[in-house]
């Protein structure tokens, strides 16, 4: 298996860059399937879609995640951002529509720290309570499901609005907030993956993610009249 690495910037105006990240381990799990999937993703899909795989898993830590969004956006200038994370106890894959500004004071991260109400007010006080992706995920869902079915992955894929108030929702909101500062589009999405135990499941997961990316790009292009 070849680990996909971040490729140098391209000069092609037709190329669509999709930045993808996964999370590192938390709780007692030795591996986080979101990162195991990232390691199996290709560098390119078809001729025009380039996957920029962040070369290391994101730490399950609010303090570490807060500066991630502006750093990644400035470094890679992606067209679309796709975060992948684990949904414990969830048997299906889900693309999440939105993220909440608050609630992260309730759930400690791997360092046993929370993101307090005071910190939320200081960093995001003037922003709406919820921010959503500007990619039409209701249009993405059927395309994604068709791709997964065609490839015979046997996976249950859904579009939901339940990213939660832990690191998944936190990094999603942080990125939506960073994009909101600049106005215009917020082409970022969070994808939850189910718990997995072995290599074959990770391979299927990588295939499901590829189909999600293809559907996201298709709808994103349609939204821009391309």
Short mmCIF file of C-alpha atoms in Angstrom, two decimals:
data_model
loop_
_atom_site.label_atom_id
_atom_site.label_comp_id
_atom_site.label_asym_id
_atom_site.label_seq_id
_atom_site.Cartn_x
_atom_site.Cartn_y
_atom_site.Cartn_z
CA UNK A 1 0.00 0.00 0.00
CA UNK A 2 1.35 3.39 -0.97
CA UNK A 3 0.67 6.31 1.35
CA UNK A 4 -0.64 9.29 -0.60
CA UNK A 5 1.53 12.35 -0.12
CA UNK A 6 0.81 15.99 -0.72
CA UNK A 7 1.79 16.86 -4.26
CA UNK A 8 3.38 20.15 -5.34
CA UNK A 9 1.05 22.94 -6.49
CA UNK A 10 -0.20 22.69 -10.03
CA UNK A 11 -0.41 25.36 -12.68
CA UNK A 12 -3.46 23.82 -14.32
CA UNK A 13 -6.54 26.00 -13.92
CA UNK A 14 -8.74 22.97 -14.64
CA UNK A 15 -7.51 20.94 -11.69
CA UNK A 16 -9.70 20.70 -8.60
CA UNK A 17 -7.81 20.39 -5.31
CA UNK A 18 -9.50 18.54 -2.46
CA UNK A 19 -7.73 18.71 0.90
CA UNK A 20 -8.40 15.68 3.12
CA UNK A 21 -7.46 15.01 6.74
CA UNK A 22 -8.00 12.21 9.24
CA UNK A 23 -7.70 11.98 13.02
CA UNK A 24 -5.23 10.17 15.23
CA UNK A 25 -6.18 7.67 17.95
CA UNK A 26 -8.25 8.42 21.02
CA UNK A 27 -9.76 6.46 23.90
CA UNK A 28 -8.28 2.95 23.87
CA UNK A 29 -8.18 2.49 20.10
CA UNK A 30 -4.75 1.89 18.60
CA UNK A 31 -5.91 3.04 15.18
CA UNK A 32 -8.41 5.62 14.02
CA UNK A 33 -10.10 4.38 10.83
CA UNK A 34 -10.34 7.93 9.50
CA UNK A 35 -6.53 8.09 9.29
CA UNK A 36 -6.17 4.50 8.08
CA UNK A 37 -8.50 5.41 5.20
CA UNK A 38 -6.53 8.58 4.42
CA UNK A 39 -3.36 6.53 4.03
CA UNK A 40 -5.01 4.44 1.32
CA UNK A 41 -6.39 7.28 -0.79
CA UNK A 42 -4.91 7.95 -4.23
CA UNK A 43 -3.23 11.23 -5.14
CA UNK A 44 -5.57 11.77 -8.07
CA UNK A 45 -9.09 10.82 -9.12
CA UNK A 46 -9.74 10.79 -12.85
CA UNK A 47 -7.70 13.40 -14.69
CA UNK A 48 -8.82 16.55 -12.87
CA UNK A 49 -9.26 15.89 -9.15
CA UNK A 50 -6.14 16.07 -7.00
CA UNK A 51 -6.34 14.81 -3.42
CA UNK A 52 -4.09 16.68 -1.01
CA UNK A 53 -3.77 14.29 1.92
CA UNK A 54 -2.54 16.01 5.07
CA UNK A 55 0.62 14.00 5.84
CA UNK A 56 -0.15 13.33 9.49
CA UNK A 57 -3.29 12.66 11.52
CA UNK A 58 -4.90 15.53 13.37
CA UNK A 59 -4.54 15.32 17.14
CA UNK A 60 -7.77 14.91 19.09
CA UNK A 61 -7.11 18.17 20.90
CA UNK A 62 -8.98 21.48 20.79
CA UNK A 63 -5.84 23.56 21.31
CA UNK A 64 -4.09 21.81 18.43
CA UNK A 65 -7.09 21.99 16.12
CA UNK A 66 -7.96 25.66 16.55
CA UNK A 67 -5.05 27.00 14.40
CA UNK A 68 -5.27 24.15 11.88
CA UNK A 69 -7.90 25.66 9.56
CA UNK A 70 -6.17 28.95 8.65
CA UNK A 71 -2.85 27.14 8.32
CA UNK A 72 -4.19 24.48 5.94
CA UNK A 73 -6.22 26.93 3.86
CA UNK A 74 -3.29 29.29 3.43
CA UNK A 75 -0.82 26.53 2.66
CA UNK A 76 -2.85 24.55 0.13
CA UNK A 77 -5.54 26.94 -1.19
CA UNK A 78 -7.90 23.97 -1.75
CA UNK A 79 -11.13 24.17 -3.71
CA UNK A 80 -12.81 21.78 -1.26
CA UNK A 81 -11.89 20.62 2.25
CA UNK A 82 -12.98 17.21 3.52
CA UNK A 83 -12.39 16.25 7.14
CA UNK A 84 -12.80 12.58 8.02
CA UNK A 85 -13.47 11.37 11.56
CA UNK A 86 -14.74 8.38 13.48
CA UNK A 87 -18.33 8.18 14.76
CA UNK A 88 -18.20 5.69 17.64
CA UNK A 89 -21.15 3.31 17.59
CA UNK A 90 -22.42 4.53 14.22
CA UNK A 91 -22.70 1.75 11.60
CA UNK A 92 -22.90 4.01 8.53
CA UNK A 93 -20.94 6.73 6.72
CA UNK A 94 -22.37 10.23 6.97
CA UNK A 95 -21.66 13.58 5.36
CA UNK A 96 -22.54 16.26 7.91
CA UNK A 97 -24.26 19.49 6.84
CA UNK A 98 -23.25 21.90 9.61
CA UNK A 99 -21.41 22.47 12.88
CA UNK A 100 -22.22 24.31 16.11
CA UNK A 101 -20.25 27.16 17.63
CA UNK A 102 -20.67 26.01 21.23
CA UNK A 103 -20.96 22.92 23.37
CA UNK A 104 -17.30 21.94 23.34
CA UNK A 105 -16.98 22.74 27.05
CA UNK A 106 -18.82 19.47 27.76
CA UNK A 107 -16.48 16.94 26.14
CA UNK A 108 -12.80 16.68 27.16
CA UNK A 109 -10.24 15.83 24.47
CA UNK A 110 -7.28 13.43 24.73
CA UNK A 111 -5.42 15.97 26.88
CA UNK A 112 -8.47 16.11 29.20
CA UNK A 113 -9.05 19.72 28.22
CA UNK A 114 -12.24 21.32 26.97
CA UNK A 115 -12.90 24.46 24.92
CA UNK A 116 -14.58 26.68 27.49
CA UNK A 117 -17.56 28.98 27.08
CA UNK A 118 -15.22 31.94 27.64
CA UNK A 119 -12.88 30.72 24.89
CA UNK A 120 -15.82 30.23 22.53
CA UNK A 121 -17.03 33.78 23.17
CA UNK A 122 -13.55 35.24 22.70
CA UNK A 123 -12.81 33.40 19.44
CA UNK A 124 -16.24 33.13 17.77
CA UNK A 125 -18.52 35.41 19.78
CA UNK A 126 -19.91 37.37 16.83
CA UNK A 127 -20.56 34.36 14.61
CA UNK A 128 -23.92 32.57 14.24
CA UNK A 129 -24.62 29.60 16.51
CA UNK A 130 -24.46 27.28 13.48
CA UNK A 131 -22.53 27.45 10.22
CA UNK A 132 -23.20 25.19 7.24
CA UNK A 133 -21.31 23.99 4.20
CA UNK A 134 -22.25 25.85 1.04
CA UNK A 135 -22.02 22.62 -0.96
CA UNK A 136 -25.54 21.27 -1.50
CA UNK A 137 -25.20 18.00 0.38
CA UNK A 138 -28.79 17.04 -0.34
CA UNK A 139 -27.74 16.91 -3.99
CA UNK A 140 -24.50 15.10 -3.12
CA UNK A 141 -26.22 12.27 -1.24
CA UNK A 142 -27.90 10.47 -4.17
CA UNK A 143 -24.79 10.77 -6.37
CA UNK A 144 -22.64 9.38 -3.56
CA UNK A 145 -25.04 6.49 -2.92
CA UNK A 146 -25.17 5.63 -6.62
CA UNK A 147 -21.39 5.57 -6.86
CA UNK A 148 -21.08 3.33 -3.81
CA UNK A 149 -23.78 0.98 -5.13
CA UNK A 150 -22.19 0.84 -8.60
CA UNK A 151 -18.85 -0.11 -7.05
CA UNK A 152 -20.61 -2.76 -4.94
CA UNK A 153 -19.02 -1.61 -1.68
CA UNK A 154 -22.05 -2.65 0.35
CA UNK A 155 -21.79 0.45 2.52
CA UNK A 156 -24.61 2.47 4.05
CA UNK A 157 -24.02 6.13 3.19
CA UNK A 158 -26.15 9.05 4.35
CA UNK A 159 -26.32 12.82 4.55
CA UNK A 160 -27.08 13.89 8.12
CA UNK A 161 -26.72 16.92 10.36
CA UNK A 162 -25.24 15.48 13.53
CA UNK A 163 -21.50 16.18 13.58
CA UNK A 164 -21.62 16.48 17.37
CA UNK A 165 -19.89 18.70 19.93
CA UNK A 166 -16.50 17.05 20.09
CA UNK A 167 -13.36 17.52 17.96
CA UNK A 168 -15.21 16.62 14.75
CA UNK A 169 -17.68 19.45 15.09
CA UNK A 170 -14.98 21.73 16.48
CA UNK A 171 -12.61 21.53 13.52
CA UNK A 172 -15.57 21.70 11.12
CA UNK A 173 -16.87 24.89 12.72
CA UNK A 174 -13.38 26.37 12.93
CA UNK A 175 -12.93 25.92 9.20
CA UNK A 176 -16.41 27.19 8.34
CA UNK A 177 -15.66 30.22 10.54
CA UNK A 178 -12.36 30.88 8.80
CA UNK A 179 -14.05 30.75 5.41
CA UNK A 180 -16.93 32.93 6.66
CA UNK A 181 -14.44 35.68 7.50
CA UNK A 182 -13.59 35.96 3.82
CA UNK A 183 -17.22 35.82 2.69
CA UNK A 184 -18.51 33.82 -0.25
CA UNK A 185 -18.33 30.05 -0.39
CA UNK A 186 -17.67 27.62 2.45
CA UNK A 187 -16.81 24.46 0.50
CA UNK A 188 -15.91 22.34 3.51
CA UNK A 189 -17.57 19.11 4.64
CA UNK A 190 -17.16 16.62 7.48
CA UNK A 191 -17.43 12.88 6.80
CA UNK A 192 -18.03 10.46 9.65
CA UNK A 193 -16.92 6.86 9.18
CA UNK A 194 -17.98 3.83 11.24
CA UNK A 195 -15.76 1.75 13.48
CA UNK A 196 -13.60 -0.74 11.57
CA UNK A 197 -11.35 -3.60 12.56
CA UNK A 198 -9.16 -4.71 9.70
CA UNK A 199 -7.51 -3.89 6.40
CA UNK A 200 -10.29 -4.95 4.05
CA UNK A 201 -12.72 -2.60 5.79
CA UNK A 202 -10.21 0.25 5.44
CA UNK A 203 -9.93 -0.48 1.71
CA UNK A 204 -13.71 -0.31 1.33
CA UNK A 205 -13.68 2.88 3.37
CA UNK A 206 -11.17 4.44 0.99
CA UNK A 207 -13.42 3.53 -1.93
CA UNK A 208 -16.44 5.08 -0.21
CA UNK A 209 -14.46 8.28 0.41
CA UNK A 210 -13.40 8.44 -3.24
CA UNK A 211 -17.05 8.20 -4.29
CA UNK A 212 -17.91 10.95 -1.80
CA UNK A 213 -15.22 13.20 -3.28
CA UNK A 214 -16.46 12.59 -6.82
CA UNK A 215 -20.03 13.47 -5.79
CA UNK A 216 -18.89 16.55 -3.87
CA UNK A 217 -16.85 17.83 -6.81
CA UNK A 218 -19.73 17.23 -9.22
CA UNK A 219 -22.21 19.20 -7.11
CA UNK A 220 -19.66 21.91 -6.32
CA UNK A 221 -19.03 22.39 -10.04
CA UNK A 222 -22.75 22.46 -10.80
CA UNK A 223 -23.21 25.12 -8.13
CA UNK A 224 -20.59 27.26 -9.83
CA UNK A 225 -22.13 26.73 -13.24
CA UNK A 226 -19.17 24.70 -14.50
#
